[in-house]
Coordinates of C-alpha atoms in Angstrom, one line a residue:
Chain A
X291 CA 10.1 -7.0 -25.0
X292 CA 13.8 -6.4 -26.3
X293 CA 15.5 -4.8 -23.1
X294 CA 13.6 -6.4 -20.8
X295 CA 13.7 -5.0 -17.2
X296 CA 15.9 -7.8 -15.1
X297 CA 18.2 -8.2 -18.4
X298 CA 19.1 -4.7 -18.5
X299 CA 19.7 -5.3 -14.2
X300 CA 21.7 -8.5 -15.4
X301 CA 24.0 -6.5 -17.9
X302 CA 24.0 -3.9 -15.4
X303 CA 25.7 -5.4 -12.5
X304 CA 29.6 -4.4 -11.7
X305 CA 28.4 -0.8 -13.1
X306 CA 27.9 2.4 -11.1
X307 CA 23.8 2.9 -11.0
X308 CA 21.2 5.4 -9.3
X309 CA 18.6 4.2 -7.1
X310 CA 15.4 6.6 -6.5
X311 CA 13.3 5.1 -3.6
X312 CA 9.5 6.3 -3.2
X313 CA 10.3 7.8 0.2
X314 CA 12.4 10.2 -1.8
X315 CA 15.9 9.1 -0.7
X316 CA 18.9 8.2 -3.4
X317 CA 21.3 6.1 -3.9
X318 CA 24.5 5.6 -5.6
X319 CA 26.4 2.5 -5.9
X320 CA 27.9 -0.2 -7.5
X321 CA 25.4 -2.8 -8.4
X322 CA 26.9 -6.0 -6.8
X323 CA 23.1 -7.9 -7.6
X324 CA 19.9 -8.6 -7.6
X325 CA 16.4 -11.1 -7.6
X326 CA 13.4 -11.3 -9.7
X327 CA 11.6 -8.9 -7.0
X328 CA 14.1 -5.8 -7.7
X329 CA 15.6 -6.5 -4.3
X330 CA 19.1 -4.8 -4.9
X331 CA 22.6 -5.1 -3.4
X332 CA 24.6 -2.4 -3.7
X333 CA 28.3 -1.9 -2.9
X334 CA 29.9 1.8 -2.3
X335 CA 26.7 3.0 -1.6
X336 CA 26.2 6.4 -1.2
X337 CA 23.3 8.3 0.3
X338 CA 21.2 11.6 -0.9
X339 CA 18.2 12.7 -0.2
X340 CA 16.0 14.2 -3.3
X341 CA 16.0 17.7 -3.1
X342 CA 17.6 20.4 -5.4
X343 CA 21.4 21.2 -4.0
X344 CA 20.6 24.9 -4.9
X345 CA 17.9 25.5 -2.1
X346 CA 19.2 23.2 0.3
X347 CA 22.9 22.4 0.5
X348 CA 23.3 20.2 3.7
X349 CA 20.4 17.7 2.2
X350 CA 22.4 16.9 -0.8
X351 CA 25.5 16.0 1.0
X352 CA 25.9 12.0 0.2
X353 CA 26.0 10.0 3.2
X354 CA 28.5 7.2 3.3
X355 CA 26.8 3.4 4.3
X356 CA 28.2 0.5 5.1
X357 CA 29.8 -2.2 2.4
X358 CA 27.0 -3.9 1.3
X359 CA 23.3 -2.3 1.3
X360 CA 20.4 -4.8 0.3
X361 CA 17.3 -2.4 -0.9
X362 CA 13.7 -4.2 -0.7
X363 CA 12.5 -4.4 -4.5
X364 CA 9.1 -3.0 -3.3
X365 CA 10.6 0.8 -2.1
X366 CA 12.0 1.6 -5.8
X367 CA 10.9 4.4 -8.2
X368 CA 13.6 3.6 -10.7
X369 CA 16.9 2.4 -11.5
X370 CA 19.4 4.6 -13.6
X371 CA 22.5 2.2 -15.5
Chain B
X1396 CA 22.9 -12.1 -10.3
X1397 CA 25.7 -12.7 -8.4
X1398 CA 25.7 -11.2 -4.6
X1399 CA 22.2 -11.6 -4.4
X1400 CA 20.1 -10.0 -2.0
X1401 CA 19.0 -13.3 0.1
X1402 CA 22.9 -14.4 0.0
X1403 CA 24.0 -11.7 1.4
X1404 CA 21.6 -11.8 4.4
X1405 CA 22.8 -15.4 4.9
X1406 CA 26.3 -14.6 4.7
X1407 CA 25.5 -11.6 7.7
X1408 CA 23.6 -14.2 10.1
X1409 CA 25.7 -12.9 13.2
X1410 CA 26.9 -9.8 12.0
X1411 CA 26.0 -6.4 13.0
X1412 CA 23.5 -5.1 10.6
X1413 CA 21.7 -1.7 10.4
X1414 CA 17.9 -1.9 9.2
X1415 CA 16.2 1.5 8.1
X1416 CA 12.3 0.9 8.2
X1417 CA 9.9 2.9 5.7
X1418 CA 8.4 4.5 9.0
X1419 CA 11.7 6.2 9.6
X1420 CA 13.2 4.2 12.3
X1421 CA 16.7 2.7 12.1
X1422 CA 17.1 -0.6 14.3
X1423 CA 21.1 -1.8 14.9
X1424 CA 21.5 -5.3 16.1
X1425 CA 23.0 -8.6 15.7
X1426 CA 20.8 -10.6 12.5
X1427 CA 19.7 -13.5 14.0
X1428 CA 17.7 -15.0 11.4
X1429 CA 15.8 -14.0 8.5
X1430 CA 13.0 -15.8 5.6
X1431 CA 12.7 -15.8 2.2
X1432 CA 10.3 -12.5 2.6
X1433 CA 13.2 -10.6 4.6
X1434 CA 11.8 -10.8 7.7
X1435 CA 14.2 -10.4 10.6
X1436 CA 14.9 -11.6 13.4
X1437 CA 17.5 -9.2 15.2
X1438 CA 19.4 -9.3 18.7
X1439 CA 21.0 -6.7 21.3
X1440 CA 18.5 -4.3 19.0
X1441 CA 18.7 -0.6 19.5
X1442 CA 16.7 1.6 17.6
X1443 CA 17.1 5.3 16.5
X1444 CA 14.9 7.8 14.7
X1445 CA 16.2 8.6 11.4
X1446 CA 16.6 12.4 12.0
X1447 CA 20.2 14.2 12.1
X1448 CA 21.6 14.3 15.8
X1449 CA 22.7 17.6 15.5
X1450 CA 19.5 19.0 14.5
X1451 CA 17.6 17.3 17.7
X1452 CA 20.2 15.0 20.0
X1453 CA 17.3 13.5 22.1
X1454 CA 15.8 12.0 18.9
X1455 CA 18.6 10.0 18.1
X1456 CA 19.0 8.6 21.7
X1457 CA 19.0 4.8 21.3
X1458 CA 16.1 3.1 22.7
X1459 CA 16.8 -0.8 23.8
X1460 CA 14.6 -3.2 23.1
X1461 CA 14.1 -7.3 23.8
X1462 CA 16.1 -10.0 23.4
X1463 CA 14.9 -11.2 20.2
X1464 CA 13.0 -8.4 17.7
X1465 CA 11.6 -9.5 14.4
X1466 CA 11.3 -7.2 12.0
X1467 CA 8.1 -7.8 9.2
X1468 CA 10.0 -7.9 5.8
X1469 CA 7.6 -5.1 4.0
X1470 CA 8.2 -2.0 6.5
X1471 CA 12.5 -2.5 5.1
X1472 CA 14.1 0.1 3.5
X1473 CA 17.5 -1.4 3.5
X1474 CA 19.6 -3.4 5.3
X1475 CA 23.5 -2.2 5.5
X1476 CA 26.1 -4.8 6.8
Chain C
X18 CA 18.8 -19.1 8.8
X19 CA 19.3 -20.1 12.4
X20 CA 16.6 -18.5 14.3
X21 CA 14.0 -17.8 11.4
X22 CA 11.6 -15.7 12.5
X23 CA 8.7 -17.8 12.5
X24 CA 10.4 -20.2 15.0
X25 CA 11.3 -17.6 17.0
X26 CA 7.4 -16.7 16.9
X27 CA 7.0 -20.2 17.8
X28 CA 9.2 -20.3 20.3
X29 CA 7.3 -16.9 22.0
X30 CA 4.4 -18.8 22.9
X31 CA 2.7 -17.8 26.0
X32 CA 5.4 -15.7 26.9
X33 CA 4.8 -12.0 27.1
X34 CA 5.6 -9.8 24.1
X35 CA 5.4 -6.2 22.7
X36 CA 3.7 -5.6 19.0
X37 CA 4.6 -2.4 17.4
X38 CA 2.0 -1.3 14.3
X39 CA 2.5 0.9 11.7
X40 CA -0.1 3.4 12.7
X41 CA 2.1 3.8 15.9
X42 CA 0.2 1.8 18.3
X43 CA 2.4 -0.6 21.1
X44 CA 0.3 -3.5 21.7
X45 CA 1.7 -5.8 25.0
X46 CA -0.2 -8.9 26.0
X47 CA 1.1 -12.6 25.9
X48 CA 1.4 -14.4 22.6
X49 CA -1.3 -17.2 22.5
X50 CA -1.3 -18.1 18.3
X51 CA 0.2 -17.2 15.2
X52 CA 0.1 -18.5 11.5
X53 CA 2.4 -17.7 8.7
X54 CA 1.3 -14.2 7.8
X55 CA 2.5 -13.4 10.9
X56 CA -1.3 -12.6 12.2
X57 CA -1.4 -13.3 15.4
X58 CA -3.4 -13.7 19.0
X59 CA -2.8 -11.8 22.0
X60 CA -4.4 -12.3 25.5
X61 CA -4.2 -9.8 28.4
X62 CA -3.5 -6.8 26.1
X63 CA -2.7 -3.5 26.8
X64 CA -2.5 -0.9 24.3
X65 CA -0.5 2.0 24.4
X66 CA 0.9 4.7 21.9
X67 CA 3.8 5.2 20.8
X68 CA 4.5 8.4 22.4
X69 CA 7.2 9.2 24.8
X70 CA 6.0 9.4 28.2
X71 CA 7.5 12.3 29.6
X72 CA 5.9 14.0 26.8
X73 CA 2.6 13.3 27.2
X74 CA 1.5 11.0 30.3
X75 CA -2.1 10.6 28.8
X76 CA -1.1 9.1 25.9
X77 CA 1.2 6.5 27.4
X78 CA -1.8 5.0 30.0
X79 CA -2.5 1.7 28.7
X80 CA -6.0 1.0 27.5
X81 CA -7.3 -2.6 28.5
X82 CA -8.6 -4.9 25.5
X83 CA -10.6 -7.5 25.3
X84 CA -9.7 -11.4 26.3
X85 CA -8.4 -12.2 23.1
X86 CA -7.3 -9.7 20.6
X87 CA -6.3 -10.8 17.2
X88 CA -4.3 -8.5 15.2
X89 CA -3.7 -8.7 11.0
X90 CA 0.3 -9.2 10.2
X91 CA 0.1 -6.9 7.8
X92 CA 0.3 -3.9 10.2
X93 CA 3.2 -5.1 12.2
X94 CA 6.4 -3.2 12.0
X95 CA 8.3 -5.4 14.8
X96 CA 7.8 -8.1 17.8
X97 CA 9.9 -8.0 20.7
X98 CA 10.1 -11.0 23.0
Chain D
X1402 CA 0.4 -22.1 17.1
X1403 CA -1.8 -22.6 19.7
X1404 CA -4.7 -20.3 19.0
X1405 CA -4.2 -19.8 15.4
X1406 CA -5.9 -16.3 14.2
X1407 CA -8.5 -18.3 12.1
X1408 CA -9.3 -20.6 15.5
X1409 CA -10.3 -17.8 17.5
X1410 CA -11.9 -16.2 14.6
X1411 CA -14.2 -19.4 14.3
X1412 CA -14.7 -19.5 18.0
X1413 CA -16.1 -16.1 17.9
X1414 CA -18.7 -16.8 15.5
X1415 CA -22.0 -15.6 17.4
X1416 CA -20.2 -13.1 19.6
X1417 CA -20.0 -9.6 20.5
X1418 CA -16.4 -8.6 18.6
X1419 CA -14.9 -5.2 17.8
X1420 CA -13.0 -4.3 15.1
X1421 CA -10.2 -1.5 14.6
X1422 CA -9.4 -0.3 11.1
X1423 CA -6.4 1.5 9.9
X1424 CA -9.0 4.7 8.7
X1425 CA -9.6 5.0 12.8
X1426 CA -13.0 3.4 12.8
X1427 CA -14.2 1.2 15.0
X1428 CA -17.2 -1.9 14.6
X1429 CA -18.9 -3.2 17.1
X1430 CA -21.6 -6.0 15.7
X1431 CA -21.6 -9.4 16.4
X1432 CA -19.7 -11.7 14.2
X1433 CA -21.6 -13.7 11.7
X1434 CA -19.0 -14.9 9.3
X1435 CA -15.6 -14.4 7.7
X1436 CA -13.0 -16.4 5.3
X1437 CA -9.4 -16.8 5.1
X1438 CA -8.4 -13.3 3.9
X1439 CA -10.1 -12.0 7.4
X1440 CA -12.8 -10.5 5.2
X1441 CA -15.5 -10.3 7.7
X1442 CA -19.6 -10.2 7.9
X1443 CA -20.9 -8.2 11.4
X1444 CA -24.5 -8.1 12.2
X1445 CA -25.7 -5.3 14.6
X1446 CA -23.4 -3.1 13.8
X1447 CA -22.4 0.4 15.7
X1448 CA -19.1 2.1 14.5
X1449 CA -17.5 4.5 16.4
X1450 CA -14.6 7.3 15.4
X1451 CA -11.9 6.3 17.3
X1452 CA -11.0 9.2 19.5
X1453 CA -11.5 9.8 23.1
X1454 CA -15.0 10.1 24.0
X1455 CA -13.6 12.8 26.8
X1456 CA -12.5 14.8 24.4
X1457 CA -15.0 14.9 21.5
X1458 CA -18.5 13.5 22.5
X1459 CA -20.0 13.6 19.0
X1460 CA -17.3 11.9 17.4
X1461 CA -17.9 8.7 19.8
X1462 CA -21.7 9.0 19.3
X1463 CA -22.2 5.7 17.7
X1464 CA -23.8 5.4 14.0
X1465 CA -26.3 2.5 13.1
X1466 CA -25.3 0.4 9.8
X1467 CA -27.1 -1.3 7.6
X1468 CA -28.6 -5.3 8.6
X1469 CA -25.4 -6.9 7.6
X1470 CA -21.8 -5.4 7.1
X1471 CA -19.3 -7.1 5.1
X1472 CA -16.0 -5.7 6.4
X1473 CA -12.9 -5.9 3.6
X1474 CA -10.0 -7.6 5.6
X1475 CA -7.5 -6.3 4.6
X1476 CA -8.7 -2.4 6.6
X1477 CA -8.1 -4.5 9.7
X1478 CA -6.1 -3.7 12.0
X1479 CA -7.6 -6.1 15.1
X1480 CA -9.9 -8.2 16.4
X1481 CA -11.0 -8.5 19.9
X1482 CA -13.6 -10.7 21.1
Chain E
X8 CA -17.6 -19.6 8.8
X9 CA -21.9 -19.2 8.3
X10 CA -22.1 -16.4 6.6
X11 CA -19.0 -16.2 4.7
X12 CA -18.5 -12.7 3.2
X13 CA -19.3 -13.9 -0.8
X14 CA -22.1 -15.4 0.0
X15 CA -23.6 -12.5 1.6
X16 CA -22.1 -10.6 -1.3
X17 CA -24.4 -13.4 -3.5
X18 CA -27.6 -12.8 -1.5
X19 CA -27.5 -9.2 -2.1
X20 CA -27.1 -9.2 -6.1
X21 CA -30.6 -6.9 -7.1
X22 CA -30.0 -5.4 -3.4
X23 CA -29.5 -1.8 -2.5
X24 CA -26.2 -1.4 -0.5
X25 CA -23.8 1.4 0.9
X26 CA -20.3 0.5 -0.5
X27 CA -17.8 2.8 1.6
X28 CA -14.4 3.5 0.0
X29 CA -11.0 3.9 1.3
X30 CA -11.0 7.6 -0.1
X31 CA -14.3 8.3 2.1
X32 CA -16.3 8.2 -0.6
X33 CA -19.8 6.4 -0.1
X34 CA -21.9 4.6 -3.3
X35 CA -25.2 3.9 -3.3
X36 CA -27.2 1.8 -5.2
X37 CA -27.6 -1.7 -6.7
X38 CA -25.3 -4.7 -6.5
X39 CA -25.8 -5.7 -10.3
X40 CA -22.5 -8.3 -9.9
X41 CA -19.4 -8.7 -7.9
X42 CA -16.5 -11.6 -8.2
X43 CA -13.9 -13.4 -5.8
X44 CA -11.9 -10.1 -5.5
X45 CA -14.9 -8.2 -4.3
X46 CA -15.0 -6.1 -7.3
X47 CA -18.5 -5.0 -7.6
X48 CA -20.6 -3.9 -10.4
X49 CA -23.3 -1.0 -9.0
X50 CA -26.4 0.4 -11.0
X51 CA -28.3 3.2 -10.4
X52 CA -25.2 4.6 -8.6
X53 CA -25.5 8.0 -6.3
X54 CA -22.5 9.1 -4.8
X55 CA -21.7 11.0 -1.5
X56 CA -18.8 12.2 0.6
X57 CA -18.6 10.3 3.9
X58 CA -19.3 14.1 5.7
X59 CA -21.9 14.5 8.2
X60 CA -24.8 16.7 6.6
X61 CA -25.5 18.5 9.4
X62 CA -21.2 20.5 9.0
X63 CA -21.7 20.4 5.6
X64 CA -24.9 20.3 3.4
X65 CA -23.2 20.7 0.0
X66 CA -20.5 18.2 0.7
X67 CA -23.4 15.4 1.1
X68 CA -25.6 16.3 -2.0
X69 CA -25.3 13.1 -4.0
X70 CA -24.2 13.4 -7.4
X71 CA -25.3 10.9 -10.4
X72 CA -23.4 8.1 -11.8
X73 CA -23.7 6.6 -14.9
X74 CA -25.8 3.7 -15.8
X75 CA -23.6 0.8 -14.7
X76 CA -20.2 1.6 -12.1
X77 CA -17.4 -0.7 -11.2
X78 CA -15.7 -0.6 -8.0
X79 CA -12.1 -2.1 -7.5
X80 CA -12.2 -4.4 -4.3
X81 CA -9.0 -3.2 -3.3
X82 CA -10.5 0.5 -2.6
X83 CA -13.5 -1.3 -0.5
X84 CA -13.8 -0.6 3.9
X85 CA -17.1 -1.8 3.9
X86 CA -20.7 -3.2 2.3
X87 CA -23.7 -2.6 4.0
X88 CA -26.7 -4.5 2.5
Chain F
X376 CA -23.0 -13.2 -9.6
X377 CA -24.8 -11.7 -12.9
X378 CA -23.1 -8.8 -14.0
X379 CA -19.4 -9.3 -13.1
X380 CA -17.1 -6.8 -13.2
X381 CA -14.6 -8.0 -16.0
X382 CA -17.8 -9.1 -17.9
X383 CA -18.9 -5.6 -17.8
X384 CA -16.1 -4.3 -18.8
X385 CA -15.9 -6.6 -22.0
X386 CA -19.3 -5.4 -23.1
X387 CA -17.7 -2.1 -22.5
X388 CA -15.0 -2.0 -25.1
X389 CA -15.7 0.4 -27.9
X390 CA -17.9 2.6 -25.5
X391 CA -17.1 6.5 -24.0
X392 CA -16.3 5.5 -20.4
X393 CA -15.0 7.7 -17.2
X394 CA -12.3 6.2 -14.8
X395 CA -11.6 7.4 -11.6
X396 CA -8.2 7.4 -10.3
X397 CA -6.3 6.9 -6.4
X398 CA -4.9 9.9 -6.9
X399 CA -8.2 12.0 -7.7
X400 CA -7.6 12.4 -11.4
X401 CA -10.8 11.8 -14.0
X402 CA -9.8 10.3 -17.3
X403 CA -12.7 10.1 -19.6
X404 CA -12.1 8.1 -23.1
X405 CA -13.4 5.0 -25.5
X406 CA -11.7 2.0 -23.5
X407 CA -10.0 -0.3 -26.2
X408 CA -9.3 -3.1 -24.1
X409 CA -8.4 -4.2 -20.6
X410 CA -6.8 -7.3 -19.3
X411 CA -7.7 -9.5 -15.8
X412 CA -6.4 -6.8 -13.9
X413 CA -8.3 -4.1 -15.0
X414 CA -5.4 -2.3 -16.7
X415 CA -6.9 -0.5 -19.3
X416 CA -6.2 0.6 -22.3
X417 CA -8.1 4.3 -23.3
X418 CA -8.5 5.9 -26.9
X419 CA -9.1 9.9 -27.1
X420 CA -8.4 10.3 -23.4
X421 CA -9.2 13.8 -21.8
X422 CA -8.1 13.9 -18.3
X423 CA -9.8 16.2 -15.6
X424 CA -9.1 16.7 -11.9
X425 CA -11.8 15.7 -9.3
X426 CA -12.3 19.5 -8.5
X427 CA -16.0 20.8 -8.3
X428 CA -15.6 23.5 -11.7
X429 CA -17.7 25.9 -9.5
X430 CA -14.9 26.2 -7.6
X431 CA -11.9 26.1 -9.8
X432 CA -12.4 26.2 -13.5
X433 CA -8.9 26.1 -14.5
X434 CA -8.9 22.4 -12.5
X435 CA -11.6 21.4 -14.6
X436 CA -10.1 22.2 -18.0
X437 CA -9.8 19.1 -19.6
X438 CA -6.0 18.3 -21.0
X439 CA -5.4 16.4 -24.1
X440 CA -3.3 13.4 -24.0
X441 CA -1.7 10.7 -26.6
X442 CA -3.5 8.7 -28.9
X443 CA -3.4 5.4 -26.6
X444 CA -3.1 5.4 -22.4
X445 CA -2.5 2.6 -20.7
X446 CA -4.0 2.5 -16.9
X447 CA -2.2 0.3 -14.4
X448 CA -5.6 -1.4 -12.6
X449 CA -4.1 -0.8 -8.8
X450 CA -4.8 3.0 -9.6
X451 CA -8.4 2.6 -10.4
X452 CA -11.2 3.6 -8.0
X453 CA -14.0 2.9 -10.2
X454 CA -15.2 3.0 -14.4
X455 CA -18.3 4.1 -15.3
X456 CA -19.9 3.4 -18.1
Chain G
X1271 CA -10.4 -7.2 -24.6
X1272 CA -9.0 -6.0 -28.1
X1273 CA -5.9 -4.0 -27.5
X1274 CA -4.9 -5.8 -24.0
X1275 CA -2.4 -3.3 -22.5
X1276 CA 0.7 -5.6 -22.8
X1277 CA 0.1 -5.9 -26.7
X1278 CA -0.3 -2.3 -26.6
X1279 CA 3.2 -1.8 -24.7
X1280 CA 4.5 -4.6 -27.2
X1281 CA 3.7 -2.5 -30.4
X1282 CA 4.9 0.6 -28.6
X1283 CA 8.4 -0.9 -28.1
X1284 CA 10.7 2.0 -30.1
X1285 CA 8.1 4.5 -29.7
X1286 CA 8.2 8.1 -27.6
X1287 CA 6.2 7.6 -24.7
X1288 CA 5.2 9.4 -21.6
X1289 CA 5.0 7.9 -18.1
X1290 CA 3.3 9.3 -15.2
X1291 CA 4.2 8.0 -11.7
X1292 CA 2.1 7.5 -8.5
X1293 CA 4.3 9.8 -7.3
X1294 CA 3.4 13.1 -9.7
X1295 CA 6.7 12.3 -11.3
X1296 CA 6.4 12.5 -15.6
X1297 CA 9.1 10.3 -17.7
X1298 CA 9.6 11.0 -21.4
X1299 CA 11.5 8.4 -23.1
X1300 CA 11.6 5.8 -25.8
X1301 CA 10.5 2.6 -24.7
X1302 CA 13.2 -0.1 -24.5
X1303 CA 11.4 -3.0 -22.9
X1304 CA 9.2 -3.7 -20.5
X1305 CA 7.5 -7.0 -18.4
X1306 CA 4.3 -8.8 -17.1
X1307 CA 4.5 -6.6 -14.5
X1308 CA 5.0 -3.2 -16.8
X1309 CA 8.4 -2.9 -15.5
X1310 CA 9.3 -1.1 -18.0
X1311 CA 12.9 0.0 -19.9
X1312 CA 13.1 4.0 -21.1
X1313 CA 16.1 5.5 -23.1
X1314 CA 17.0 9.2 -23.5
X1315 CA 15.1 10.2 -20.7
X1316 CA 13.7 13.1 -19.9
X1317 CA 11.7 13.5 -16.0
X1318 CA 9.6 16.7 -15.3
X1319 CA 7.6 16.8 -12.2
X1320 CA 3.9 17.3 -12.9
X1321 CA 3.4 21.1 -12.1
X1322 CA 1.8 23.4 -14.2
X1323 CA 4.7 25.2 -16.2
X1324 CA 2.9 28.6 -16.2
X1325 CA 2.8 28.4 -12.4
X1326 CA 6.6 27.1 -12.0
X1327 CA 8.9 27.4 -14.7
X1328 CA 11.7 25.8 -13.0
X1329 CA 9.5 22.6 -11.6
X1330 CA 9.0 21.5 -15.5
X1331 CA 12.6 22.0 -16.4
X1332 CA 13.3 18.6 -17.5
X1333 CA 16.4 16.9 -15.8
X1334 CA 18.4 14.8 -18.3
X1335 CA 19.0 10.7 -16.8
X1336 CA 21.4 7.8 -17.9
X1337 CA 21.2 5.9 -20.7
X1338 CA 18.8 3.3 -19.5
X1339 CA 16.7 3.9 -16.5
X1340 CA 14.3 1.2 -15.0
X1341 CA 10.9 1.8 -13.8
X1342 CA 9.3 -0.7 -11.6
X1343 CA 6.0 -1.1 -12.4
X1344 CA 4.0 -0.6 -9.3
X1345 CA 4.6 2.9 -9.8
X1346 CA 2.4 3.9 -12.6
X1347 CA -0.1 5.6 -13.1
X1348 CA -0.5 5.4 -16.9
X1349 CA 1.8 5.1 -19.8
X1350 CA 0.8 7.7 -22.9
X1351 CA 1.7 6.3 -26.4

């Protein structure tokens, strides 16, 4: 079990991370923490959608969000450190 | 661990907050209260269907609600403060 | 925590409120029970769906239910009191 | 908490109850049992489709079941008695 | 509570019964053993599609199982005994 | 409660099996092991897709995979053995 | 219950694996670490989406990830060793 899941999340936080969400949306921020369910917060969070930039330009464009962006553990595909 | 997600919902009680659901709707309103599931309990609610206003501007008209909405913790997407 | 949202359930007692379900139906009646998983009882309920009126007139006339209508928690999106 | 859900379940053992599912069906039976995950047992049971009879008779043409139904609770949507 | 859902479930092991899936699929055959998640073990299993014959005669030809088939309770709608 | 399902599956282990999946896919292989919930673990898997091979041969072509697969139990539909 | 699926994820720790995703997405990676709940920890991954490469050469080009990317668990499908 070396690398465990939350300890890579633990050694992860203060770094720039990806967030894929099933619904297909991602997001980029600074992880600012985190529970035992996955529940994220994120900080400089920046929105995309999924799709390829080459067919669809507009969908790709990153969305700015608020300061701090809590993500419900249960909605994540994966988390990229 | 630090920022966690439930410590950042208690430090927003009485801030305005913006809550995307997984059905697609985005509520804005003043958090109220909230549990240990993230269940919410929003006030001066407006909510908006997540589609771009320039695309279709009736769809992101704002549709006010109640006094009080609460908000089951397992339709959240995220919650931006 | 102020205003958690089982106390604010609590506090809805016999008062009228609106239930909104994931499959898109509106439920309004008054709230006569509760328990923690948010299930709850509804007398005097009238169904509707969540289509815009304007739209679709049909769709909007409420439906009348039975005398006491319980409805599973784990389809609500929201309650508005 | 006046009228929990598991109260007026209890109170409507014996009776005439219909049951919505999030597939669209509908149960009508009368209610001979249940437990605390709102799994349920119906006796007599008719299930409809759940569109509008006006517009489809067929699909409202009700279908005879079995002696005894055991309902899994967790396809509920609501109960109304 | 008389007739809780397991012990119905109990009273039919050696029964023939009509499990109906989430998926539409219907089982047939006979309960050989169940437990407090209502997986279910079935025997001399025939399967159908949950289409009416009369649309579509090929879609309700039932095709053979093998000898003994276990259902997970979290795919179950319904058991008709 | 003769015959339950985890029981079943222990007398199982060793034998050629066929596992249905949420998502429609067929794996058939010797299961190896399994744990409480029902994640298995499948030696000389071949996977098919659900698809009649009247209709589609190509969908029916088995495809190899690895030596060992693991199945995570909330994607089962059934195991036949 | 020889060769439980964690002890099989234990002695694949360092090993190549493929991971296949409710969502038709397939991860190629080595496996870091992983949890109870097959979270699991991949390095040097590689994600394809599921098509057939004959049909859509560019849908299996693989797109290259960070160093460590988390998977949360209640996304698999199966994990190929």
């Amino acid at each position: 079990m070396s690398g465990r899941p939350l300890d890579v999340l633990e050694a992860s936080v203060g770094d720039q991370v990806t967030v894929r969400l099933k619904g297909g949306e991602i997001y980029d921020g600074v992880l600012a923490g985190y529970d035992q369910h996955m529940n994220l917060v994120l900080e400089e969070v920046k929105e995309t959608h999924g799709s390829d930039p080459d067919e669809d330009p507009d969908a790709a464009t990153p969305e700015e969000r608020g300061e701090m962006t809590i993500i419900r553990g249960d909605n994540l595909v994966s988390i990229s450190a």
